[in-house]
Amino acid sequence: MKKAVLCVVGTRPEAIKMAPVILALKHEPWVDVRVLATAQHRHLLDQVLAFFGITPDVDLNIMRPNQTLAELTARLLLALDAVLLQEKPDVVLVQGDTTTVMAVALACFYRGIPVGHIEAGLRTWDMQNPFPEEANRVITSIFARWHFAPTEGSRHNLLKEGISAKDIMVTGNTVIDALLATSARELELGLNLDPSKRLVLVTTHRRENFGEPLHDICRALQYLAHNNPEVQFLFPVHPNPNIRYTVQQWLSAVPNFVLCDPLDYAPFVAAMKRAYLILTDSGGVQEEAPALGKPVLVLRDETERPEAVEQGVVKLVGPHFEAIVQAVQLLLNDEVAYGDMARGGSPYGDGHAAERIVKILRDHFA
Ligand code: UD1
Ligand code: UDP
Protein backbone atom coordinates (compact mmCIF):
# COMPACT_ATOMS: atom_id res chain seq x y z
CA MET A 1 0.00 0.00 0.00
CA LYS A 2 1.42 3.37 -1.00
CA LYS A 3 1.55 6.13 1.61
CA ALA A 4 -0.16 9.40 0.77
CA VAL A 5 2.27 12.28 1.38
CA LEU A 6 0.61 15.68 1.08
CA CYS A 7 3.10 18.51 0.44
CA VAL A 8 1.65 21.95 1.16
CA VAL A 9 2.91 25.21 -0.32
CA GLY A 10 1.47 28.69 0.16
CA THR A 11 4.05 31.33 -0.73
CA ARG A 12 7.05 31.80 -3.00
CA PRO A 13 9.77 30.68 -0.57
CA GLU A 14 7.80 27.62 0.54
CA ALA A 15 7.49 26.50 -3.08
CA ILE A 16 11.20 27.05 -3.81
CA LYS A 17 12.24 25.09 -0.72
CA MET A 18 9.57 22.36 -1.00
CA ALA A 19 10.20 21.74 -4.73
CA PRO A 20 13.33 19.57 -4.21
CA VAL A 21 11.38 17.40 -1.73
CA ILE A 22 8.36 17.02 -4.04
CA LEU A 23 10.60 16.13 -6.98
CA ALA A 24 12.56 13.61 -4.88
CA LEU A 25 9.36 12.01 -3.49
CA LYS A 26 8.11 11.44 -7.05
CA HIS A 27 10.92 8.88 -7.49
CA GLU A 28 9.83 6.89 -4.42
CA PRO A 29 7.72 3.83 -5.34
CA TRP A 30 6.10 3.68 -1.88
CA VAL A 31 4.76 7.27 -2.09
CA ASP A 32 1.63 8.74 -3.60
CA VAL A 33 2.73 12.42 -3.71
CA ARG A 34 -0.03 14.99 -3.56
CA VAL A 35 0.58 18.73 -3.76
CA LEU A 36 -1.72 21.21 -2.07
CA ALA A 37 -1.32 24.89 -2.94
CA THR A 38 -3.07 27.17 -0.49
CA ALA A 39 -2.04 30.00 -2.82
CA GLN A 40 -1.60 32.38 0.09
CA HIS A 41 0.48 33.98 -2.66
CA ARG A 42 -1.12 33.74 -6.08
CA HIS A 43 1.32 35.23 -8.60
CA LEU A 44 4.57 34.54 -6.77
CA LEU A 45 3.58 30.93 -6.10
CA ASP A 46 2.52 30.25 -9.69
CA GLN A 47 5.86 31.58 -10.99
CA VAL A 48 7.81 29.12 -8.86
CA LEU A 49 5.60 26.06 -9.42
CA ALA A 50 5.76 26.62 -13.18
CA PHE A 51 9.55 26.87 -13.05
CA PHE A 52 9.88 23.55 -11.21
CA GLY A 53 7.19 21.87 -13.33
CA ILE A 54 4.90 21.17 -10.36
CA THR A 55 1.13 21.17 -10.83
CA PRO A 56 -0.89 21.26 -7.60
CA ASP A 57 -3.48 18.50 -7.15
CA VAL A 58 -5.58 20.84 -5.00
CA ASP A 59 -5.53 24.65 -5.13
CA LEU A 60 -7.35 26.65 -2.45
CA ASN A 61 -6.77 30.02 -4.16
CA ILE A 62 -6.81 31.71 -0.74
CA MET A 63 -5.07 35.02 -1.49
CA ARG A 64 -6.99 38.28 -1.27
CA PRO A 65 -5.51 41.73 -1.90
CA ASN A 66 -3.87 43.14 1.24
CA GLN A 67 -5.10 40.23 3.37
CA THR A 68 -5.05 40.54 7.16
CA LEU A 69 -3.54 37.80 9.30
CA ALA A 70 -6.84 36.97 10.98
CA GLU A 71 -8.86 36.61 7.78
CA LEU A 72 -6.08 34.64 6.11
CA THR A 73 -5.80 32.24 9.06
CA ALA A 74 -9.55 31.79 9.39
CA ARG A 75 -10.05 31.04 5.70
CA LEU A 76 -7.06 28.70 5.65
CA LEU A 77 -8.23 26.62 8.61
CA LEU A 78 -11.67 25.94 7.21
CA ALA A 79 -10.45 25.19 3.70
CA LEU A 80 -7.61 22.97 4.94
CA ASP A 81 -9.89 20.92 7.14
CA ALA A 82 -12.07 20.07 4.16
CA VAL A 83 -9.01 18.98 2.13
CA LEU A 84 -7.66 16.82 4.96
CA LEU A 85 -11.00 15.05 5.20
CA GLN A 86 -11.04 14.39 1.47
CA GLU A 87 -7.36 13.52 0.95
CA LYS A 88 -6.82 11.51 4.16
CA PRO A 89 -3.01 11.86 3.96
CA ASP A 90 -0.72 9.57 5.96
CA VAL A 91 1.66 12.48 6.49
CA VAL A 92 1.63 16.18 5.65
CA LEU A 93 4.82 18.12 4.88
CA VAL A 94 5.15 21.87 5.41
CA GLN A 95 8.12 24.20 4.98
CA GLY A 96 9.07 27.33 6.89
CA ASP A 97 7.11 29.78 8.99
CA THR A 98 4.27 31.36 7.03
CA THR A 99 0.64 31.55 8.09
CA THR A 100 -0.04 28.63 5.72
CA VAL A 101 2.44 26.47 7.67
CA MET A 102 1.00 27.36 11.07
CA ALA A 103 -2.59 26.78 9.90
CA VAL A 104 -1.70 23.38 8.39
CA ALA A 105 -0.02 22.28 11.62
CA LEU A 106 -3.11 23.22 13.61
CA ALA A 107 -5.56 21.71 11.12
CA CYS A 108 -3.57 18.43 11.11
CA PHE A 109 -3.51 18.39 14.90
CA TYR A 110 -7.31 18.65 14.97
CA ARG A 111 -7.54 15.67 12.58
CA GLY A 112 -4.73 13.63 14.19
CA ILE A 113 -2.54 13.66 11.07
CA PRO A 114 1.28 13.68 11.53
CA VAL A 115 3.20 16.66 10.18
CA GLY A 116 6.80 16.86 9.01
CA HIS A 117 8.21 20.36 9.38
CA ILE A 118 10.99 21.31 6.96
CA GLU A 119 13.28 24.15 8.14
CA ALA A 120 12.33 23.58 11.77
CA GLY A 121 13.91 25.27 14.76
CA LEU A 122 14.72 28.75 13.47
CA ARG A 123 14.27 31.24 16.32
CA THR A 124 15.01 34.85 17.25
CA TRP A 125 13.32 34.38 20.65
CA ASP A 126 11.40 37.61 19.99
CA MET A 127 7.70 37.17 19.10
CA GLN A 128 7.58 40.61 17.45
CA ASN A 129 10.58 40.02 15.16
CA PRO A 130 9.88 38.64 12.68
CA PHE A 131 6.13 39.12 13.04
CA PRO A 132 4.17 36.86 12.78
CA GLU A 133 6.74 34.28 11.65
CA GLU A 134 8.35 33.65 15.05
CA ALA A 135 4.93 32.72 16.46
CA ASN A 136 4.17 30.60 13.39
CA ARG A 137 7.36 28.59 13.93
CA VAL A 138 6.79 28.03 17.62
CA ILE A 139 3.20 26.90 17.03
CA THR A 140 4.25 24.58 14.20
CA SER A 141 6.96 22.99 16.36
CA ILE A 142 4.40 22.23 19.07
CA PHE A 143 2.40 20.07 16.65
CA ALA A 144 5.04 18.61 14.31
CA ARG A 145 5.93 14.92 14.47
CA TRP A 146 9.22 15.24 12.51
CA HIS A 147 11.43 18.32 12.81
CA PHE A 148 13.81 18.65 9.85
CA ALA A 149 16.29 21.16 11.23
CA PRO A 150 18.62 22.84 8.75
CA THR A 151 21.56 23.35 11.16
CA GLU A 152 22.92 22.22 14.53
CA GLY A 153 21.85 25.61 15.90
CA SER A 154 18.23 25.05 14.91
CA ARG A 155 18.35 21.54 16.44
CA HIS A 156 19.59 23.09 19.65
CA ASN A 157 16.73 25.64 19.66
CA LEU A 158 14.19 22.82 19.43
CA LEU A 159 15.85 20.89 22.27
CA LYS A 160 15.60 24.05 24.40
CA GLU A 161 11.83 24.03 23.80
CA GLY A 162 11.58 20.48 25.06
CA ILE A 163 11.22 18.72 21.69
CA SER A 164 12.49 15.15 21.98
CA ALA A 165 15.96 14.63 20.42
CA LYS A 166 14.77 11.52 18.56
CA ASP A 167 12.24 13.60 16.59
CA ILE A 168 14.79 16.17 15.37
CA MET A 169 16.97 15.45 12.34
CA VAL A 170 19.61 17.84 10.98
CA THR A 171 19.20 17.72 7.21
CA GLY A 172 20.55 21.02 5.86
CA ASN A 173 18.24 23.47 4.15
CA THR A 174 16.51 22.48 0.91
CA VAL A 175 17.03 26.07 -0.31
CA ILE A 176 20.57 25.06 -1.24
CA ASP A 177 19.28 22.01 -3.19
CA ALA A 178 17.07 24.35 -5.24
CA LEU A 179 19.79 26.95 -5.66
CA LEU A 180 22.52 24.55 -6.81
CA ALA A 181 20.20 22.81 -9.26
CA THR A 182 19.07 26.17 -10.66
CA SER A 183 22.39 27.92 -10.82
CA ALA A 184 23.87 24.98 -12.75
CA ARG A 185 21.46 25.83 -15.58
CA GLU A 186 21.92 28.47 -18.28
CA LEU A 187 20.41 31.56 -16.62
CA GLU A 188 19.11 34.74 -18.27
CA LEU A 189 18.51 37.83 -16.15
CA GLY A 190 16.50 39.36 -18.98
CA LEU A 191 16.88 43.00 -17.89
CA ASN A 192 18.71 45.74 -19.68
CA LEU A 193 21.36 46.52 -17.07
CA ASP A 194 24.61 48.40 -17.68
CA PRO A 195 27.33 45.68 -17.74
CA SER A 196 30.05 48.22 -16.87
CA LYS A 197 28.44 49.13 -13.54
CA ARG A 198 28.55 47.29 -10.24
CA LEU A 199 25.09 46.08 -9.21
CA VAL A 200 23.47 46.38 -5.78
CA LEU A 201 20.45 44.05 -5.50
CA VAL A 202 17.68 44.93 -3.02
CA THR A 203 14.60 43.04 -1.78
CA THR A 204 12.27 43.72 1.13
CA HIS A 205 8.87 42.49 2.27
CA ARG A 206 8.76 42.00 6.07
CA ARG A 207 5.64 43.13 7.91
CA GLU A 208 7.66 44.57 10.82
CA ASN A 209 9.36 46.93 8.33
CA PHE A 210 6.08 48.44 7.05
CA GLY A 211 5.77 52.19 7.74
CA GLU A 212 8.69 54.16 9.23
CA PRO A 213 11.37 51.44 8.91
CA LEU A 214 10.63 51.04 5.19
CA HIS A 215 10.74 54.82 4.72
CA ASP A 216 14.18 54.84 6.38
CA ILE A 217 15.41 52.00 4.17
CA CYS A 218 14.20 53.80 1.03
CA ARG A 219 15.69 57.13 2.16
CA ALA A 220 19.06 55.40 2.62
CA LEU A 221 18.79 53.75 -0.81
CA GLN A 222 17.92 57.05 -2.49
CA TYR A 223 20.88 58.76 -0.78
CA LEU A 224 23.26 55.94 -1.77
CA ALA A 225 22.08 55.97 -5.39
CA HIS A 226 22.59 59.75 -5.65
CA ASN A 227 26.07 59.53 -4.13
CA ASN A 228 27.18 56.56 -6.25
CA PRO A 229 26.06 57.31 -9.82
CA GLU A 230 28.59 54.74 -11.13
CA VAL A 231 26.69 51.97 -9.30
CA GLN A 232 23.38 50.52 -10.51
CA PHE A 233 20.65 49.40 -8.09
CA LEU A 234 18.10 46.69 -8.90
CA PHE A 235 14.97 46.30 -6.75
CA PRO A 236 12.40 43.62 -7.70
CA VAL A 237 9.46 44.96 -5.70
CA HIS A 238 7.24 42.56 -3.71
CA PRO A 239 3.55 42.85 -4.74
CA ASN A 240 2.38 43.63 -1.20
CA PRO A 241 0.74 47.08 -1.52
CA ASN A 242 2.35 48.19 1.76
CA ILE A 243 5.76 47.76 0.13
CA ARG A 244 4.97 48.78 -3.42
CA TYR A 245 3.60 52.25 -2.74
CA THR A 246 6.46 53.38 -0.45
CA VAL A 247 9.20 52.00 -2.69
CA GLN A 248 7.76 53.71 -5.76
CA GLN A 249 7.33 56.99 -3.90
CA TRP A 250 11.00 57.11 -2.91
CA LEU A 251 12.83 55.41 -5.75
CA SER A 252 10.94 55.46 -9.05
CA ALA A 253 12.51 58.74 -10.17
CA VAL A 254 16.12 57.84 -9.24
CA PRO A 255 18.01 57.37 -12.55
CA ASN A 256 20.37 54.57 -11.44
CA PHE A 257 17.58 52.65 -9.67
CA VAL A 258 15.82 49.90 -11.64
CA LEU A 259 12.48 48.96 -10.04
CA CYS A 260 10.83 45.88 -11.50
CA ASP A 261 8.18 43.27 -10.71
CA PRO A 262 9.33 40.24 -8.70
CA LEU A 263 11.66 38.21 -10.85
CA ASP A 264 11.02 34.56 -11.63
CA TYR A 265 13.31 32.31 -9.61
CA ALA A 266 15.87 31.62 -12.37
CA PRO A 267 16.32 35.31 -13.34
CA PHE A 268 16.53 36.16 -9.64
CA VAL A 269 19.35 33.63 -9.18
CA ALA A 270 21.01 35.26 -12.20
CA ALA A 271 20.58 38.66 -10.52
CA MET A 272 22.18 37.37 -7.31
CA LYS A 273 25.11 35.99 -9.30
CA ARG A 274 25.50 39.29 -11.18
CA ALA A 275 25.24 41.41 -7.97
CA TYR A 276 28.22 42.98 -6.25
CA LEU A 277 26.33 43.02 -2.96
CA ILE A 278 22.80 42.36 -1.71
CA LEU A 279 20.55 44.25 0.71
CA THR A 280 17.55 42.28 1.92
CA ASP A 281 15.16 41.45 4.72
CA SER A 282 14.44 38.07 3.10
CA GLY A 283 15.17 34.84 4.92
CA GLY A 284 15.83 32.80 1.80
CA VAL A 285 18.18 35.35 0.27
CA GLN A 286 20.25 35.33 3.49
CA GLU A 287 20.76 31.62 2.91
CA GLU A 288 21.34 31.71 -0.84
CA ALA A 289 23.68 34.67 -1.28
CA PRO A 290 26.55 33.29 0.87
CA ALA A 291 26.44 30.11 -1.22
CA LEU A 292 27.10 32.34 -4.25
CA GLY A 293 29.87 34.30 -2.49
CA LYS A 294 27.84 37.52 -2.30
CA PRO A 295 27.96 39.79 0.77
CA VAL A 296 24.55 40.39 2.35
CA LEU A 297 23.45 43.36 4.45
CA VAL A 298 20.28 42.42 6.32
CA LEU A 299 17.68 45.16 6.73
CA ARG A 300 16.60 43.82 10.13
CA ASP A 301 17.88 44.10 13.71
CA GLU A 302 17.62 40.36 14.37
CA THR A 303 17.95 37.18 12.42
CA GLU A 304 16.96 33.57 12.97
CA ARG A 305 19.84 32.67 10.68
CA PRO A 306 22.88 33.56 12.80
CA GLU A 307 25.27 31.06 11.20
CA ALA A 308 26.23 33.24 8.22
CA VAL A 309 26.54 36.30 10.47
CA GLU A 310 28.94 34.36 12.69
CA GLN A 311 30.84 33.31 9.57
CA GLY A 312 31.22 37.03 8.68
CA VAL A 313 29.52 36.88 5.27
CA VAL A 314 26.18 38.41 6.37
CA LYS A 315 25.85 41.57 8.46
CA LEU A 316 22.81 43.02 10.24
CA VAL A 317 22.30 46.73 9.50
CA GLY A 318 18.64 47.02 10.51
CA PRO A 319 16.19 49.34 8.79
CA HIS A 320 18.38 52.30 9.83
CA PHE A 321 19.53 55.11 7.53
CA GLU A 322 23.00 55.63 9.06
CA ALA A 323 23.90 51.96 9.39
CA ILE A 324 22.76 51.12 5.86
CA VAL A 325 24.62 54.03 4.27
CA GLN A 326 27.84 53.32 6.19
CA ALA A 327 27.84 49.59 5.51
CA VAL A 328 27.09 49.92 1.78
CA GLN A 329 29.64 52.69 1.32
CA LEU A 330 32.31 50.63 3.08
CA LEU A 331 31.72 47.64 0.82
CA LEU A 332 31.72 49.83 -2.29
CA ASN A 333 34.92 51.68 -1.33
CA ASP A 334 37.07 49.20 0.58
CA GLU A 335 38.21 46.10 -1.33
CA VAL A 336 39.60 44.39 1.76
CA ALA A 337 36.35 44.77 3.69
CA TYR A 338 34.51 43.58 0.58
CA GLY A 339 36.81 40.57 0.14
CA ASP A 340 36.22 39.55 3.76
CA MET A 341 32.47 39.36 3.19
CA ALA A 342 32.63 37.85 -0.30
CA ARG A 343 34.39 34.68 0.90
CA GLY A 344 31.19 32.71 0.57
CA GLY A 345 30.56 29.17 1.73
CA SER A 346 27.09 28.27 2.94
CA PRO A 347 26.48 27.07 6.49
CA TYR A 348 22.93 26.10 5.42
CA GLY A 349 23.39 23.02 3.31
CA ASP A 350 25.25 20.95 0.74
CA GLY A 351 22.46 20.41 -1.79
CA HIS A 352 21.37 17.02 -0.36
CA ALA A 353 18.78 18.08 2.21
CA ALA A 354 15.79 16.73 0.27
CA GLU A 355 17.45 13.30 -0.07
CA ARG A 356 17.95 13.16 3.71
CA ILE A 357 14.33 14.15 4.40
CA VAL A 358 13.01 11.53 1.98
CA LYS A 359 15.27 8.86 3.49
CA ILE A 360 13.95 9.60 6.99
CA LEU A 361 10.37 9.23 5.75
CA ARG A 362 11.27 6.08 3.78
CA ASP A 363 12.90 4.47 6.84
CA HIS A 364 9.75 5.22 8.82
CA PHE A 365 7.04 4.29 6.32
CA ALA A 366 8.40 1.99 3.63
C1 UD1 B 1 4.32 36.16 3.25
C2 UD1 B 1 4.60 35.49 4.60
C3 UD1 B 1 6.05 35.73 5.01
C4 UD1 B 1 7.00 35.30 3.89
C5 UD1 B 1 6.62 36.01 2.58
C6 UD1 B 1 7.46 35.54 1.44
C7 UD1 B 1 2.83 35.39 6.29
C8 UD1 B 1 2.03 36.13 7.27
N1 UD1 B 1 3.75 36.10 5.61
O1 UD1 B 1 4.46 37.57 3.42
O2 UD1 B 1 6.34 34.96 6.16
O3 UD1 B 1 8.32 35.63 4.25
O4 UD1 B 1 5.25 35.72 2.29
O5 UD1 B 1 7.34 36.42 0.35
O6 UD1 B 1 2.65 34.21 6.11
N2 UD1 B 1 0.46 39.67 -3.06
C9 UD1 B 1 0.08 39.62 -4.38
N3 UD1 B 1 0.51 38.57 -5.15
C10 UD1 B 1 1.31 37.59 -4.67
C11 UD1 B 1 1.72 37.66 -3.33
C12 UD1 B 1 1.29 38.68 -2.54
O7 UD1 B 1 -0.64 40.49 -4.85
O8 UD1 B 1 1.67 36.68 -5.42
C13 UD1 B 1 0.00 40.78 -2.20
C14 UD1 B 1 -1.49 40.62 -1.84
O9 UD1 B 1 -2.07 41.90 -1.76
C15 UD1 B 1 -1.42 39.99 -0.44
C16 UD1 B 1 -0.21 40.71 0.12
O10 UD1 B 1 0.72 40.79 -0.98
O11 UD1 B 1 -2.60 40.17 0.32
C17 UD1 B 1 0.42 40.07 1.31
O12 UD1 B 1 0.64 38.67 1.15
P1 UD1 B 1 0.88 37.76 2.47
O13 UD1 B 1 1.16 36.35 2.03
O14 UD1 B 1 -0.21 37.96 3.45
O15 UD1 B 1 2.16 38.39 3.11
P2 UD1 B 1 3.63 38.61 2.55
O16 UD1 B 1 4.06 39.94 3.01
O17 UD1 B 1 3.69 38.27 1.11
N1 UDP C 1 13.12 35.44 -5.06
C1 UDP C 1 12.67 35.35 -6.38
N2 UDP C 1 12.38 36.51 -7.05
C2 UDP C 1 12.52 37.74 -6.49
C3 UDP C 1 12.95 37.82 -5.13
C4 UDP C 1 13.24 36.65 -4.45
O1 UDP C 1 12.55 34.26 -6.93
O2 UDP C 1 12.23 38.75 -7.17
C5 UDP C 1 13.41 34.19 -4.32
C6 UDP C 1 14.74 34.11 -3.61
O3 UDP C 1 15.74 33.56 -4.45
C7 UDP C 1 14.45 33.23 -2.40
C8 UDP C 1 12.99 33.47 -2.13
O4 UDP C 1 12.45 34.10 -3.29
O5 UDP C 1 14.61 31.85 -2.71
C9 UDP C 1 12.81 34.35 -0.91
O6 UDP C 1 11.48 34.73 -0.81
P1 UDP C 1 11.02 35.94 0.09
O7 UDP C 1 12.13 36.90 0.26
O8 UDP C 1 9.74 36.43 -0.51
O9 UDP C 1 10.63 35.23 1.46
P2 UDP C 1 11.45 34.79 2.76
O10 UDP C 1 12.59 33.94 2.33
O11 UDP C 1 11.87 36.02 3.48
O12 UDP C 1 10.43 34.04 3.55
Short mmCIF file of C-alpha atoms in Angstrom, two decimals, residues 13-238:
data_model
loop_
_atom_site.label_atom_id
_atom_site.label_comp_id
_atom_site.label_asym_id
_atom_site.label_seq_id
_atom_site.Cartn_x
_atom_site.Cartn_y
_atom_site.Cartn_z
CA PRO A 13 9.77 30.68 -0.57
CA GLU A 14 7.80 27.62 0.54
CA ALA A 15 7.49 26.50 -3.08
CA ILE A 16 11.20 27.05 -3.81
CA LYS A 17 12.24 25.09 -0.72
CA MET A 18 9.57 22.36 -1.00
CA ALA A 19 10.20 21.74 -4.73
CA PRO A 20 13.33 19.57 -4.21
CA VAL A 21 11.38 17.40 -1.73
CA ILE A 22 8.36 17.02 -4.04
CA LEU A 23 10.60 16.13 -6.98
CA ALA A 24 12.56 13.61 -4.88
CA LEU A 25 9.36 12.01 -3.49
CA LYS A 26 8.11 11.44 -7.05
CA HIS A 27 10.92 8.88 -7.49
CA GLU A 28 9.83 6.89 -4.42
CA PRO A 29 7.72 3.83 -5.34
CA TRP A 30 6.10 3.68 -1.88
CA VAL A 31 4.76 7.27 -2.09
CA ASP A 32 1.63 8.74 -3.60
CA VAL A 33 2.73 12.42 -3.71
CA ARG A 34 -0.03 14.99 -3.56
CA VAL A 35 0.58 18.73 -3.76
CA LEU A 36 -1.72 21.21 -2.07
CA ALA A 37 -1.32 24.89 -2.94
CA THR A 38 -3.07 27.17 -0.49
CA ALA A 39 -2.04 30.00 -2.82
CA GLN A 40 -1.60 32.38 0.09
CA HIS A 41 0.48 33.98 -2.66
CA ARG A 42 -1.12 33.74 -6.08
CA HIS A 43 1.32 35.23 -8.60
CA LEU A 44 4.57 34.54 -6.77
CA LEU A 45 3.58 30.93 -6.10
CA ASP A 46 2.52 30.25 -9.69
CA GLN A 47 5.86 31.58 -10.99
CA VAL A 48 7.81 29.12 -8.86
CA LEU A 49 5.60 26.06 -9.42
CA ALA A 50 5.76 26.62 -13.18
CA PHE A 51 9.55 26.87 -13.05
CA PHE A 52 9.88 23.55 -11.21
CA GLY A 53 7.19 21.87 -13.33
CA ILE A 54 4.90 21.17 -10.36
CA THR A 55 1.13 21.17 -10.83
CA PRO A 56 -0.89 21.26 -7.60
CA ASP A 57 -3.48 18.50 -7.15
CA VAL A 58 -5.58 20.84 -5.00
CA ASP A 59 -5.53 24.65 -5.13
CA LEU A 60 -7.35 26.65 -2.45
CA ASN A 61 -6.77 30.02 -4.16
CA ILE A 62 -6.81 31.71 -0.74
CA MET A 63 -5.07 35.02 -1.49
CA ARG A 64 -6.99 38.28 -1.27
CA PRO A 65 -5.51 41.73 -1.90
CA ASN A 66 -3.87 43.14 1.24
CA GLN A 67 -5.10 40.23 3.37
CA THR A 68 -5.05 40.54 7.16
CA LEU A 69 -3.54 37.80 9.30
CA ALA A 70 -6.84 36.97 10.98
CA GLU A 71 -8.86 36.61 7.78
CA LEU A 72 -6.08 34.64 6.11
CA THR A 73 -5.80 32.24 9.06
CA ALA A 74 -9.55 31.79 9.39
CA ARG A 75 -10.05 31.04 5.70
CA LEU A 76 -7.06 28.70 5.65
CA LEU A 77 -8.23 26.62 8.61
CA LEU A 78 -11.67 25.94 7.21
CA ALA A 79 -10.45 25.19 3.70
CA LEU A 80 -7.61 22.97 4.94
CA ASP A 81 -9.89 20.92 7.14
CA ALA A 82 -12.07 20.07 4.16
CA VAL A 83 -9.01 18.98 2.13
CA LEU A 84 -7.66 16.82 4.96
CA LEU A 85 -11.00 15.05 5.20
CA GLN A 86 -11.04 14.39 1.47
CA GLU A 87 -7.36 13.52 0.95
CA LYS A 88 -6.82 11.51 4.16
CA PRO A 89 -3.01 11.86 3.96
CA ASP A 90 -0.72 9.57 5.96
CA VAL A 91 1.66 12.48 6.49
CA VAL A 92 1.63 16.18 5.65
CA LEU A 93 4.82 18.12 4.88
CA VAL A 94 5.15 21.87 5.41
CA GLN A 95 8.12 24.20 4.98
CA GLY A 96 9.07 27.33 6.89
CA ASP A 97 7.11 29.78 8.99
CA THR A 98 4.27 31.36 7.03
CA THR A 99 0.64 31.55 8.09
CA THR A 100 -0.04 28.63 5.72
CA VAL A 101 2.44 26.47 7.67
CA MET A 102 1.00 27.36 11.07
CA ALA A 103 -2.59 26.78 9.90
CA VAL A 104 -1.70 23.38 8.39
CA ALA A 105 -0.02 22.28 11.62
CA LEU A 106 -3.11 23.22 13.61
CA ALA A 107 -5.56 21.71 11.12
CA CYS A 108 -3.57 18.43 11.11
CA PHE A 109 -3.51 18.39 14.90
CA TYR A 110 -7.31 18.65 14.97
CA ARG A 111 -7.54 15.67 12.58
CA GLY A 112 -4.73 13.63 14.19
CA ILE A 113 -2.54 13.66 11.07
CA PRO A 114 1.28 13.68 11.53
CA VAL A 115 3.20 16.66 10.18
CA GLY A 116 6.80 16.86 9.01
CA HIS A 117 8.21 20.36 9.38
CA ILE A 118 10.99 21.31 6.96
CA GLU A 119 13.28 24.15 8.14
CA ALA A 120 12.33 23.58 11.77
CA GLY A 121 13.91 25.27 14.76
CA LEU A 122 14.72 28.75 13.47
CA ARG A 123 14.27 31.24 16.32
CA THR A 124 15.01 34.85 17.25
CA TRP A 125 13.32 34.38 20.65
CA ASP A 126 11.40 37.61 19.99
CA MET A 127 7.70 37.17 19.10
CA GLN A 128 7.58 40.61 17.45
CA ASN A 129 10.58 40.02 15.16
CA PRO A 130 9.88 38.64 12.68
CA PHE A 131 6.13 39.12 13.04
CA PRO A 132 4.17 36.86 12.78
CA GLU A 133 6.74 34.28 11.65
CA GLU A 134 8.35 33.65 15.05
CA ALA A 135 4.93 32.72 16.46
CA ASN A 136 4.17 30.60 13.39
CA ARG A 137 7.36 28.59 13.93
CA VAL A 138 6.79 28.03 17.62
CA ILE A 139 3.20 26.90 17.03
CA THR A 140 4.25 24.58 14.20
CA SER A 141 6.96 22.99 16.36
CA ILE A 142 4.40 22.23 19.07
CA PHE A 143 2.40 20.07 16.65
CA ALA A 144 5.04 18.61 14.31
CA ARG A 145 5.93 14.92 14.47
CA TRP A 146 9.22 15.24 12.51
CA HIS A 147 11.43 18.32 12.81
CA PHE A 148 13.81 18.65 9.85
CA ALA A 149 16.29 21.16 11.23
CA PRO A 150 18.62 22.84 8.75
CA THR A 151 21.56 23.35 11.16
CA GLU A 152 22.92 22.22 14.53
CA GLY A 153 21.85 25.61 15.90
CA SER A 154 18.23 25.05 14.91
CA ARG A 155 18.35 21.54 16.44
CA HIS A 156 19.59 23.09 19.65
CA ASN A 157 16.73 25.64 19.66
CA LEU A 158 14.19 22.82 19.43
CA LEU A 159 15.85 20.89 22.27
CA LYS A 160 15.60 24.05 24.40
CA GLU A 161 11.83 24.03 23.80
CA GLY A 162 11.58 20.48 25.06
CA ILE A 163 11.22 18.72 21.69
CA SER A 164 12.49 15.15 21.98
CA ALA A 165 15.96 14.63 20.42
CA LYS A 166 14.77 11.52 18.56
CA ASP A 167 12.24 13.60 16.59
CA ILE A 168 14.79 16.17 15.37
CA MET A 169 16.97 15.45 12.34
CA VAL A 170 19.61 17.84 10.98
CA THR A 171 19.20 17.72 7.21
CA GLY A 172 20.55 21.02 5.86
CA ASN A 173 18.24 23.47 4.15
CA THR A 174 16.51 22.48 0.91
CA VAL A 175 17.03 26.07 -0.31
CA ILE A 176 20.57 25.06 -1.24
CA ASP A 177 19.28 22.01 -3.19
CA ALA A 178 17.07 24.35 -5.24
CA LEU A 179 19.79 26.95 -5.66
CA LEU A 180 22.52 24.55 -6.81
CA ALA A 181 20.20 22.81 -9.26
CA THR A 182 19.07 26.17 -10.66
CA SER A 183 22.39 27.92 -10.82
CA ALA A 184 23.87 24.98 -12.75
CA ARG A 185 21.46 25.83 -15.58
CA GLU A 186 21.92 28.47 -18.28
CA LEU A 187 20.41 31.56 -16.62
CA GLU A 188 19.11 34.74 -18.27
CA LEU A 189 18.51 37.83 -16.15
CA GLY A 190 16.50 39.36 -18.98
CA LEU A 191 16.88 43.00 -17.89
CA ASN A 192 18.71 45.74 -19.68
CA LEU A 193 21.36 46.52 -17.07
CA ASP A 194 24.61 48.40 -17.68
CA PRO A 195 27.33 45.68 -17.74
CA SER A 196 30.05 48.22 -16.87
CA LYS A 197 28.44 49.13 -13.54
CA ARG A 198 28.55 47.29 -10.24
CA LEU A 199 25.09 46.08 -9.21
CA VAL A 200 23.47 46.38 -5.78
CA LEU A 201 20.45 44.05 -5.50
CA VAL A 202 17.68 44.93 -3.02
CA THR A 203 14.60 43.04 -1.78
CA THR A 204 12.27 43.72 1.13
CA HIS A 205 8.87 42.49 2.27
CA ARG A 206 8.76 42.00 6.07
CA ARG A 207 5.64 43.13 7.91
CA GLU A 208 7.66 44.57 10.82
CA ASN A 209 9.36 46.93 8.33
CA PHE A 210 6.08 48.44 7.05
CA GLY A 211 5.77 52.19 7.74
CA GLU A 212 8.69 54.16 9.23
CA PRO A 213 11.37 51.44 8.91
CA LEU A 214 10.63 51.04 5.19
CA HIS A 215 10.74 54.82 4.72
CA ASP A 216 14.18 54.84 6.38
CA ILE A 217 15.41 52.00 4.17
CA CYS A 218 14.20 53.80 1.03
CA ARG A 219 15.69 57.13 2.16
CA ALA A 220 19.06 55.40 2.62
CA LEU A 221 18.79 53.75 -0.81
CA GLN A 222 17.92 57.05 -2.49
CA TYR A 223 20.88 58.76 -0.78
CA LEU A 224 23.26 55.94 -1.77
CA ALA A 225 22.08 55.97 -5.39
CA HIS A 226 22.59 59.75 -5.65
CA ASN A 227 26.07 59.53 -4.13
CA ASN A 228 27.18 56.56 -6.25
CA PRO A 229 26.06 57.31 -9.82
CA GLU A 230 28.59 54.74 -11.13
CA VAL A 231 26.69 51.97 -9.30
CA GLN A 232 23.38 50.52 -10.51
CA PHE A 233 20.65 49.40 -8.09
CA LEU A 234 18.10 46.69 -8.90
CA PHE A 235 14.97 46.30 -6.75
CA PRO A 236 12.40 43.62 -7.70
CA VAL A 237 9.46 44.96 -5.70
CA HIS A 238 7.24 42.56 -3.71
#
